[in-house]
CSV table of C-alpha atoms in Angstrom, one decimal:
chain,number,residue,atom,x,y,z
A,1,MET,CA,-21.4,-21.4,-24.3
A,2,GLU,CA,-17.7,-21.9,-24.9
A,3,LYS,CA,-17.3,-18.2,-25.7
A,4,GLN,CA,-18.8,-17.3,-22.3
A,5,PHE,CA,-15.8,-18.8,-20.5
A,6,GLU,CA,-13.0,-17.4,-22.6
A,7,ILE,CA,-10.2,-15.8,-20.7
A,8,PRO,CA,-10.8,-12.1,-21.1
A,9,SER,CA,-8.2,-9.8,-22.7
A,10,LEU,CA,-6.8,-7.3,-20.2
A,11,ARG,CA,-5.7,-4.8,-22.7
A,12,PRO,CA,-7.6,-1.5,-22.3
A,13,SER,CA,-10.1,-1.0,-25.1
A,14,ALA,CA,-11.5,2.3,-26.3
A,15,GLY,CA,-14.3,3.6,-24.1
A,16,PRO,CA,-18.0,3.1,-25.1
A,17,LYS,CA,-18.9,5.4,-28.0
A,18,VAL,CA,-21.4,7.9,-26.9
A,19,THR,CA,-23.7,8.8,-29.8
A,20,THR,CA,-25.3,12.2,-29.5
A,21,THR,CA,-28.0,13.3,-31.9
A,22,THR,CA,-27.3,16.6,-33.5
A,23,GLY,CA,-29.9,19.1,-34.6
A,24,THR,CA,-29.6,22.1,-36.9
A,25,PHE,CA,-26.1,23.4,-37.6
A,26,GLY,CA,-24.5,20.4,-36.0
A,27,VAL,CA,-25.2,21.4,-32.4
A,28,VAL,CA,-25.9,18.7,-29.9
A,29,ASP,CA,-29.6,18.3,-29.4
A,30,THR,CA,-29.9,18.7,-25.6
A,31,LEU,CA,-33.6,17.7,-25.6
A,32,ARG,CA,-32.9,14.3,-27.0
A,33,SER,CA,-29.4,13.3,-25.8
A,34,GLY,CA,-29.1,15.3,-22.6
A,35,PHE,CA,-26.4,17.7,-21.4
A,36,VAL,CA,-22.9,17.2,-22.8
A,37,ASN,CA,-20.1,16.9,-20.3
A,38,THR,CA,-17.3,18.1,-22.5
A,39,ARG,CA,-14.6,17.8,-19.9
A,40,SER,CA,-15.1,14.0,-19.4
A,41,GLU,CA,-14.8,13.5,-23.1
A,42,LEU,CA,-11.6,15.6,-23.6
A,43,THR,CA,-9.5,14.9,-20.5
A,44,ALA,CA,-7.5,11.7,-20.6
A,45,ARG,CA,-8.7,8.9,-18.4
A,46,HIS,CA,-6.3,7.3,-15.9
A,47,PRO,CA,-4.7,4.3,-17.5
A,48,LEU,CA,-6.0,2.1,-14.8
A,49,GLU,CA,-9.6,3.4,-14.8
A,50,GLN,CA,-11.0,0.7,-17.0
A,51,SER,CA,-9.0,-2.2,-15.6
A,52,GLU,CA,-10.0,-1.2,-12.0
A,53,ALA,CA,-13.7,-0.9,-12.9
A,54,LEU,CA,-13.7,-4.3,-14.5
A,55,TYR,CA,-11.3,-6.0,-12.1
A,56,ASP,CA,-13.7,-8.1,-10.1
A,57,PHE,CA,-15.6,-9.1,-13.2
A,58,ASN,CA,-12.4,-10.1,-15.1
A,59,GLN,CA,-10.9,-12.0,-12.2
A,60,GLN,CA,-14.2,-14.0,-11.9
A,61,LYS,CA,-14.2,-14.6,-15.6
A,62,ILE,CA,-10.5,-15.8,-15.5
A,63,ARG,CA,-11.3,-18.2,-12.6
A,64,LEU,CA,-14.4,-19.6,-14.3
A,65,GLY,CA,-12.6,-19.9,-17.6
A,66,MET,CA,-9.8,-21.9,-16.0
A,67,ALA,CA,-12.3,-24.1,-14.2
A,68,ASN,CA,-14.1,-24.6,-17.5
A,69,LYS,CA,-10.9,-25.8,-19.2
A,70,ILE,CA,-9.9,-28.1,-16.3
A,71,THR,CA,-13.2,-29.6,-15.1
A,72,GLY,CA,-15.7,-28.8,-17.8
A,73,SER,CA,-18.5,-26.4,-18.1
A,74,ALA,CA,-20.7,-27.9,-15.4
A,75,LEU,CA,-18.8,-26.4,-12.5
A,76,PRO,CA,-18.6,-22.8,-13.7
A,77,LEU,CA,-22.2,-22.9,-14.8
A,78,THR,CA,-23.5,-24.0,-11.4
A,79,ILE,CA,-21.2,-21.4,-9.7
A,80,GLN,CA,-22.6,-18.7,-11.9
A,81,ALA,CA,-26.1,-19.7,-11.3
A,82,GLU,CA,-25.7,-19.9,-7.5
A,83,ARG,CA,-23.8,-16.6,-7.5
A,84,ALA,CA,-26.6,-14.9,-9.4
A,85,CYS,CA,-29.1,-16.2,-6.9
A,86,ALA,CA,-26.9,-15.0,-4.0
A,87,ALA,CA,-26.8,-11.6,-5.6
A,88,ARG,CA,-30.5,-11.4,-5.3
A,89,ILE,CA,-30.8,-12.5,-1.7
A,90,GLY,CA,-31.4,-9.5,0.5
A,91,ARG,CA,-33.9,-7.9,2.7
A,92,LEU,CA,-36.6,-5.4,1.8
A,93,PRO,CA,-35.4,-2.4,-0.2
A,94,GLY,CA,-33.7,0.1,2.0
A,95,LEU,CA,-32.6,-2.4,4.6
A,96,ARG,CA,-28.9,-3.4,5.0
A,97,SER,CA,-27.9,-7.0,4.5
A,98,SER,CA,-24.6,-8.6,5.2
A,99,ARG,CA,-24.7,-10.5,1.8
A,100,LEU,CA,-22.6,-13.3,3.3
A,101,HIS,CA,-23.6,-15.8,0.7
A,102,PHE,CA,-22.6,-13.5,-2.1
A,103,GLU,CA,-19.3,-12.6,-0.4
A,104,VAL,CA,-18.4,-16.2,-0.2
A,105,PHE,CA,-18.7,-16.4,-3.9
A,106,ALA,CA,-16.8,-13.2,-4.4
A,107,GLY,CA,-14.1,-14.5,-2.2
A,108,THR,CA,-14.1,-11.4,0.0
A,109,ASP,CA,-15.2,-13.1,3.2
A,110,GLU,CA,-11.7,-14.4,4.0
A,111,THR,CA,-9.6,-11.5,2.9
A,112,ILE,CA,-9.3,-7.7,3.1
A,113,THR,CA,-9.1,-5.5,0.0
A,114,ILE,CA,-8.9,-1.9,-0.9
A,115,GLU,CA,-12.7,-1.6,-1.0
A,116,ASP,CA,-12.8,-2.5,2.7
A,117,VAL,CA,-10.5,0.3,3.6
A,118,PHE,CA,-11.1,3.2,1.3
A,119,ASP,CA,-14.4,4.9,0.4
A,120,THR,CA,-16.5,2.6,2.5
A,121,PRO,CA,-20.1,3.8,2.9
A,122,SER,CA,-20.6,5.5,6.2
A,123,PRO,CA,-23.2,4.2,8.7
A,124,TRP,CA,-25.2,7.4,8.1
A,125,ASP,CA,-25.6,6.9,4.4
A,126,GLU,CA,-29.2,6.6,3.1
A,127,GLU,CA,-28.1,4.5,0.2
A,128,PRO,CA,-29.0,0.7,0.6
A,129,GLN,CA,-25.9,-1.4,0.7
A,130,TYR,CA,-26.8,-4.0,-2.0
A,131,THR,CA,-26.6,-1.4,-4.8
A,132,ARG,CA,-22.8,-1.1,-4.2
A,133,CYS,CA,-21.8,-4.5,-5.4
A,134,ASN,CA,-23.4,-4.7,-8.8
A,135,ASN,CA,-23.1,-8.0,-10.5
A,136,THR,CA,-22.5,-6.6,-14.0
A,137,ALA,CA,-22.3,-9.3,-16.6
B,1,ASN,CA,6.1,12.9,0.7
B,2,SER,CA,8.3,10.3,-0.7
B,3,THR,CA,11.2,8.3,0.6
B,4,LYS,CA,14.1,7.8,-1.6
B,5,ASN,CA,16.0,5.5,0.6
B,6,GLN,CA,17.7,2.3,0.8
B,7,SER,CA,17.1,-1.0,2.4
B,8,SER,CA,19.0,-4.2,2.1
B,9,GLY,CA,19.0,-7.7,3.4
B,10,ILE,CA,21.2,-10.7,3.8
B,11,ASN,CA,20.1,-14.3,3.9
B,12,ALA,CA,22.6,-15.9,6.1
B,13,GLU,CA,23.5,-19.5,6.5
B,14,TYR,CA,23.0,-19.5,10.3
B,15,GLY,CA,19.4,-20.0,9.5
B,16,GLY,CA,18.0,-16.5,9.5
B,17,VAL,CA,17.7,-13.2,7.7
B,18,VAL,CA,19.2,-9.8,8.5
B,19,LEU,CA,17.3,-6.8,7.2
B,20,GLY,CA,18.7,-3.3,7.4
B,21,ALA,CA,17.6,0.2,6.4
B,22,ASP,CA,18.4,3.8,7.0
B,23,THR,CA,15.9,6.2,8.6
B,24,ARG,CA,15.7,9.3,6.4
B,25,ALA,CA,12.5,10.3,4.6
B,26,THR,CA,12.8,13.0,1.9
B,27,GLY,CA,10.4,15.2,0.1
B,28,GLY,CA,12.4,16.4,-2.9
B,29,SER,CA,15.6,17.8,-1.4
B,30,ILE,CA,14.1,18.4,2.1
B,31,VAL,CA,14.4,15.8,4.8
B,32,CYS,CA,10.9,15.2,6.0
B,33,ASP,CA,11.6,12.7,8.7
B,34,LEU,CA,14.9,12.2,10.4
B,35,ASN,CA,14.0,8.9,12.1
B,36,CYS,CA,11.3,7.0,10.1
B,37,GLU,CA,10.7,3.3,10.4
B,38,LYS,CA,11.4,1.5,7.1
B,39,ILE,CA,11.4,-2.1,8.3
B,40,HIS,CA,7.7,-3.0,8.4
B,41,TYR,CA,6.0,-5.8,10.2
B,42,ILE,CA,4.2,-8.3,8.0
B,43,ALA,CA,3.9,-11.3,10.3
B,44,ASP,CA,5.7,-12.5,13.4
B,45,ASN,CA,8.3,-14.2,11.2
B,46,VAL,CA,8.2,-12.0,8.1
B,47,TYR,CA,9.4,-8.4,7.9
B,48,CYS,CA,9.7,-6.1,4.9
B,49,CYS,CA,11.9,-3.1,4.1
B,50,GLY,CA,10.3,-0.5,2.0
B,51,ALA,CA,11.9,1.9,-0.5
B,52,GLY,CA,10.1,4.3,-2.8
B,53,THR,CA,7.1,6.4,-1.9
B,54,ALA,CA,6.6,6.3,1.9
B,55,ALA,CA,2.8,6.1,1.8
B,56,ASP,CA,2.8,3.4,-0.8
B,57,THR,CA,5.2,1.2,1.1
B,58,GLU,CA,3.5,1.8,4.4
B,59,PHE,CA,0.0,1.1,3.1
B,60,THR,CA,1.0,-1.9,1.0
B,61,THR,CA,2.8,-3.6,3.8
B,62,LYS,CA,-0.1,-2.9,6.2
B,63,MET,CA,-2.5,-4.4,3.7
B,64,ILE,CA,-0.5,-7.5,3.1
B,65,SER,CA,0.0,-7.8,6.9
B,66,SER,CA,-3.7,-7.9,7.3
B,67,LYS,CA,-4.1,-10.5,4.6
B,68,MET,CA,-1.5,-12.6,6.2
B,69,GLU,CA,-3.2,-12.5,9.5
B,70,LEU,CA,-6.5,-13.5,7.9
B,71,LEU,CA,-4.8,-16.3,6.1
B,72,LYS,CA,-3.2,-17.5,9.3
B,73,LEU,CA,-6.6,-17.5,11.0
B,74,ARG,CA,-8.1,-19.4,8.1
B,75,THR,CA,-5.4,-22.1,7.8
B,76,GLY,CA,-4.4,-22.3,11.5
B,77,ARG,CA,-0.7,-22.3,10.5
B,78,GLU,CA,2.2,-19.9,10.7
B,79,GLY,CA,2.5,-17.7,7.7
B,80,ARG,CA,5.1,-18.3,5.0
B,81,VAL,CA,7.3,-15.8,3.3
B,82,ILE,CA,6.2,-17.0,-0.2
B,83,SER,CA,2.5,-16.2,0.8
B,84,ALA,CA,3.4,-12.6,1.5
B,85,LEU,CA,5.5,-12.5,-1.6
B,86,ARG,CA,2.6,-13.7,-3.8
B,87,MET,CA,0.2,-11.3,-2.2
B,88,LEU,CA,2.6,-8.4,-2.7
B,89,LYS,CA,3.4,-9.4,-6.3
B,90,GLN,CA,-0.3,-9.7,-7.3
B,91,TYR,CA,-1.2,-6.5,-5.5
B,92,LEU,CA,1.5,-4.4,-7.2
B,93,PHE,CA,0.9,-5.9,-10.6
B,94,ARG,CA,-2.7,-5.0,-10.4
B,95,TYR,CA,-1.7,-1.4,-10.2
B,96,GLN,CA,0.8,-1.6,-13.0
B,97,GLY,CA,3.7,0.2,-11.2
B,98,HIS,CA,1.6,3.2,-10.2
B,99,ILE,CA,2.1,2.1,-6.6
B,100,SER,CA,5.8,3.0,-6.2
B,101,ALA,CA,6.8,0.4,-3.6
B,102,ALA,CA,10.2,-1.3,-4.0
B,103,LEU,CA,10.4,-3.9,-1.2
B,104,VAL,CA,12.9,-6.3,0.4
B,105,LEU,CA,10.9,-9.1,1.9
B,106,GLY,CA,12.6,-11.5,4.4
B,107,GLY,CA,11.6,-14.0,6.9
B,108,VAL,CA,12.0,-17.5,8.3
B,109,ASP,CA,9.3,-20.2,8.0
B,110,VAL,CA,8.9,-23.9,7.8
B,111,ASN,CA,11.0,-24.0,4.6
B,112,GLY,CA,13.8,-22.1,6.2
B,113,PRO,CA,15.1,-18.5,5.7
B,114,ALA,CA,14.0,-16.7,2.6
B,115,LEU,CA,14.9,-13.3,1.1
B,116,TYR,CA,13.0,-11.7,-1.8
B,117,THR,CA,13.0,-8.4,-3.6
B,118,VAL,CA,9.8,-7.0,-5.1
B,119,TYR,CA,9.8,-4.2,-7.7
B,120,PRO,CA,7.0,-1.7,-8.1
B,121,HIS,CA,5.6,-3.4,-11.3
B,122,GLY,CA,5.4,-6.7,-9.5
B,123,SER,CA,8.5,-8.7,-10.5
B,124,THR,CA,10.3,-10.6,-7.8
B,125,ASP,CA,13.7,-12.2,-7.3
B,126,LYS,CA,14.9,-14.7,-4.7
B,127,LEU,CA,18.5,-14.0,-3.8
B,128,PRO,CA,21.0,-14.4,-1.0
B,129,TYR,CA,21.6,-10.7,-0.7
B,130,VAL,CA,19.6,-7.7,-2.1
B,131,THR,CA,19.5,-4.0,-2.0
B,132,MET,CA,16.8,-1.5,-3.0
B,133,GLY,CA,16.4,2.3,-3.1
B,134,SER,CA,18.6,5.2,-4.0
B,135,GLY,CA,21.5,4.0,-1.9
B,136,SER,CA,21.2,0.5,-3.3
B,137,LEU,CA,24.4,0.8,-5.5
B,138,ALA,CA,26.5,1.9,-2.6
B,139,ALA,CA,25.1,-0.9,-0.4
B,140,MET,CA,25.4,-3.5,-3.2
B,141,SER,CA,29.1,-2.6,-3.7
B,142,VAL,CA,29.7,-3.4,0.0
B,143,PHE,CA,27.8,-6.7,-0.3
B,144,GLU,CA,29.5,-7.8,-3.5
B,145,ASP,CA,32.9,-7.2,-1.7
B,146,GLY,CA,32.1,-8.8,1.6
B,147,PHE,CA,29.4,-11.4,1.1
B,148,LYS,CA,30.3,-15.1,1.4
B,149,MET,CA,28.1,-18.1,2.0
B,150,GLY,CA,28.1,-19.6,5.4
B,151,MET,CA,28.3,-16.4,7.5
B,152,ASN,CA,27.1,-16.4,11.1
B,153,GLU,CA,24.8,-13.8,12.6
B,154,GLU,CA,27.5,-11.4,13.8
B,155,GLU,CA,29.2,-11.3,10.4
B,156,ALA,CA,25.9,-10.8,8.6
B,157,LYS,CA,24.8,-7.9,10.9
B,158,ASN,CA,28.2,-6.3,10.5
B,159,LEU,CA,28.1,-6.5,6.7
B,160,VAL,CA,24.5,-5.2,6.6
B,161,PHE,CA,25.5,-2.3,8.8
B,162,HIS,CA,28.5,-1.4,6.6
B,163,ALA,CA,26.3,-1.6,3.5
B,164,ILE,CA,23.7,0.8,4.9
B,165,ARG,CA,26.4,3.1,6.2
B,166,ALA,CA,27.9,3.2,2.8
B,167,GLY,CA,24.6,4.4,1.4
B,168,ILE,CA,24.1,6.9,4.3
B,169,VAL,CA,27.5,8.5,3.7
B,170,ASN,CA,27.5,8.5,-0.1
B,171,ASP,CA,23.9,9.0,-1.0
B,172,LEU,CA,21.9,12.2,-0.4
B,173,GLY,CA,18.6,10.3,-0.2
B,174,SER,CA,19.7,8.2,2.7
B,175,GLY,CA,20.8,9.3,6.1
B,176,SER,CA,20.5,9.4,9.9
B,177,ASN,CA,20.6,6.0,11.6
B,178,VAL,CA,21.0,2.4,10.7
B,179,ASP,CA,18.1,0.1,11.7
B,180,ILE,CA,18.6,-3.6,11.7
B,181,THR,CA,16.1,-6.5,12.2
B,182,VAL,CA,17.4,-10.0,12.7
B,183,ILE,CA,14.9,-12.7,12.0
B,184,ARG,CA,15.7,-16.2,13.3
B,185,LYS,CA,13.6,-19.3,13.7
B,186,GLY,CA,11.3,-18.6,16.5
B,187,ASN,CA,12.2,-15.0,17.4
B,188,VAL,CA,12.9,-11.6,15.9
B,189,GLU,CA,15.4,-9.0,17.3
B,190,VAL,CA,14.9,-5.4,16.3
B,191,PHE,CA,17.8,-3.0,16.7
B,192,ARG,CA,16.3,0.5,16.3
B,193,PRO,CA,18.8,2.1,16.0
B,194,TYR,CA,21.6,-0.3,15.5
B,195,GLN,CA,23.9,2.7,15.2
B,196,VAL,CA,23.6,6.4,14.8
B,197,VAL,CA,25.7,7.5,11.8
B,198,CYS,CA,24.6,11.1,11.3
B,199,LYS,CA,23.9,13.0,14.5
B,200,LYS,CA,22.5,16.5,14.4
B,201,SER,CA,25.3,18.8,15.5
B,202,GLU,CA,25.0,21.1,18.6
B,203,ARG,CA,24.6,24.9,18.1
B,204,ALA,CA,28.1,26.3,18.2
B,205,GLY,CA,27.3,29.7,19.9
B,206,ASP,CA,24.6,31.7,21.7
B,207,TYR,CA,22.5,33.6,19.2
B,208,THR,CA,20.2,35.5,21.6
B,209,PHE,CA,20.4,39.3,21.6
B,210,PRO,CA,21.1,41.0,24.9
B,211,VAL,CA,18.4,43.3,26.3
B,212,GLY,CA,19.1,46.8,25.1
B,213,THR,CA,20.2,45.8,21.6
B,214,THR,CA,17.3,47.7,20.1
B,215,VAL,CA,17.2,51.4,21.1
B,216,VAL,CA,13.8,52.4,22.6
B,217,THR,CA,12.8,55.8,21.3
B,218,SER,CA,9.4,56.2,23.1
B,219,SER,CA,7.0,54.0,25.0
B,220,THR,CA,3.2,54.1,25.7
B,221,GLU,CA,1.4,52.2,28.4
B,222,MET,CA,-1.0,49.6,27.1
B,223,VAL,CA,-4.3,49.1,28.9
B,224,PRO,CA,-4.8,45.4,30.0
B,225,PHE,CA,-8.0,43.7,28.9
B,226,SER,CA,-9.0,43.0,32.4
B,227,ALA,CA,-9.1,46.7,33.2
B,228,LEU,CA,-12.0,47.2,30.8
B,229,THR,CA,-15.6,46.9,32.2
B,230,VAL,CA,-18.4,45.1,30.4
B,231,THR,CA,-21.4,47.6,30.0
B,232,ASP,CA,-23.8,45.7,27.8
B,233,GLU,CA,-24.3,42.1,26.8
B,234,GLU,CA,-26.6,40.6,24.2
B,235,VAL,CA,-26.9,37.0,23.0
B,236,MET,CA,-27.7,36.6,19.3
B,237,GLU,CA,-28.8,33.5,17.4
B,238,ILE,CA,-26.9,32.4,14.3
B,239,SER,CA,-29.4,31.5,11.6
């Protein structure tokens, strides 16, 4: 439980190792491991790609880690539990929801961020809104 | 399109802040904008001069201005300069210097006048007089020579004007006019422009060619379009 609330390291780590099964002559077996996107493996990623993808998650982890050190583990555990419940509150699949409860926990209800300005889903998108803020743990 | 420009500020003892900037925006060695606005609004009592990439400074200051307004609505109080500073610092550090915005932040709040400088990587300094941008050395030399504690508003404005003018004259990345914004407790005065330093010169002579310069060898009469008659019309569908 103590490991859960450790302050995360912000140093970029090596990307996830993609294991591909090879068939005869060392060629990638497309049937079993899918098509190979060579370009994404060879070109260098942007130095901020990983830190930006994990930004919200890391900030949450830092805040809960500090709360754990200051007040004990009860507060961050209840916050995490309620946040997980709030992430599941929503309407039927395909319907839009304001996700106000979840936004209060994310802290985005009282501020404006880059996500609110750039690349916002247009009103004509078919994609349901709740898949955009994935609570990856 | 980047601005390599200069901006400077003075925190004067009369209880206010004087911010100054030039108005040239360059893209490489070409002047893209002769009269751009580099002193950005953050809050009613907080303004920010931006040096570096024009889009970065513009967008960063707009973002922080929105955050300050939301904070003001949340707390019900007038915004503070240190709030804007902390927001800028955390925003720029998140992007590890890839957002090239070097800012001079100044304003007057309940704690009095404050002048800060913010670098693209997120470091900040609180100082009585600061300069940023390509003309910062020229401007800083004027400040170092002329600054003294306890200046009044007129002296501060004069010193900032001469500092910006030094950058405009001596640095290729700065030019055109001097803009000055004076922030006092309760009101802000914007001088745009405070003074025009570089004015585009008038054309010296008449460069039009008189009729008959080009010798006409032969001429044919052109049929005007209205003289043609429409014989057949057909509307087709685009599939």
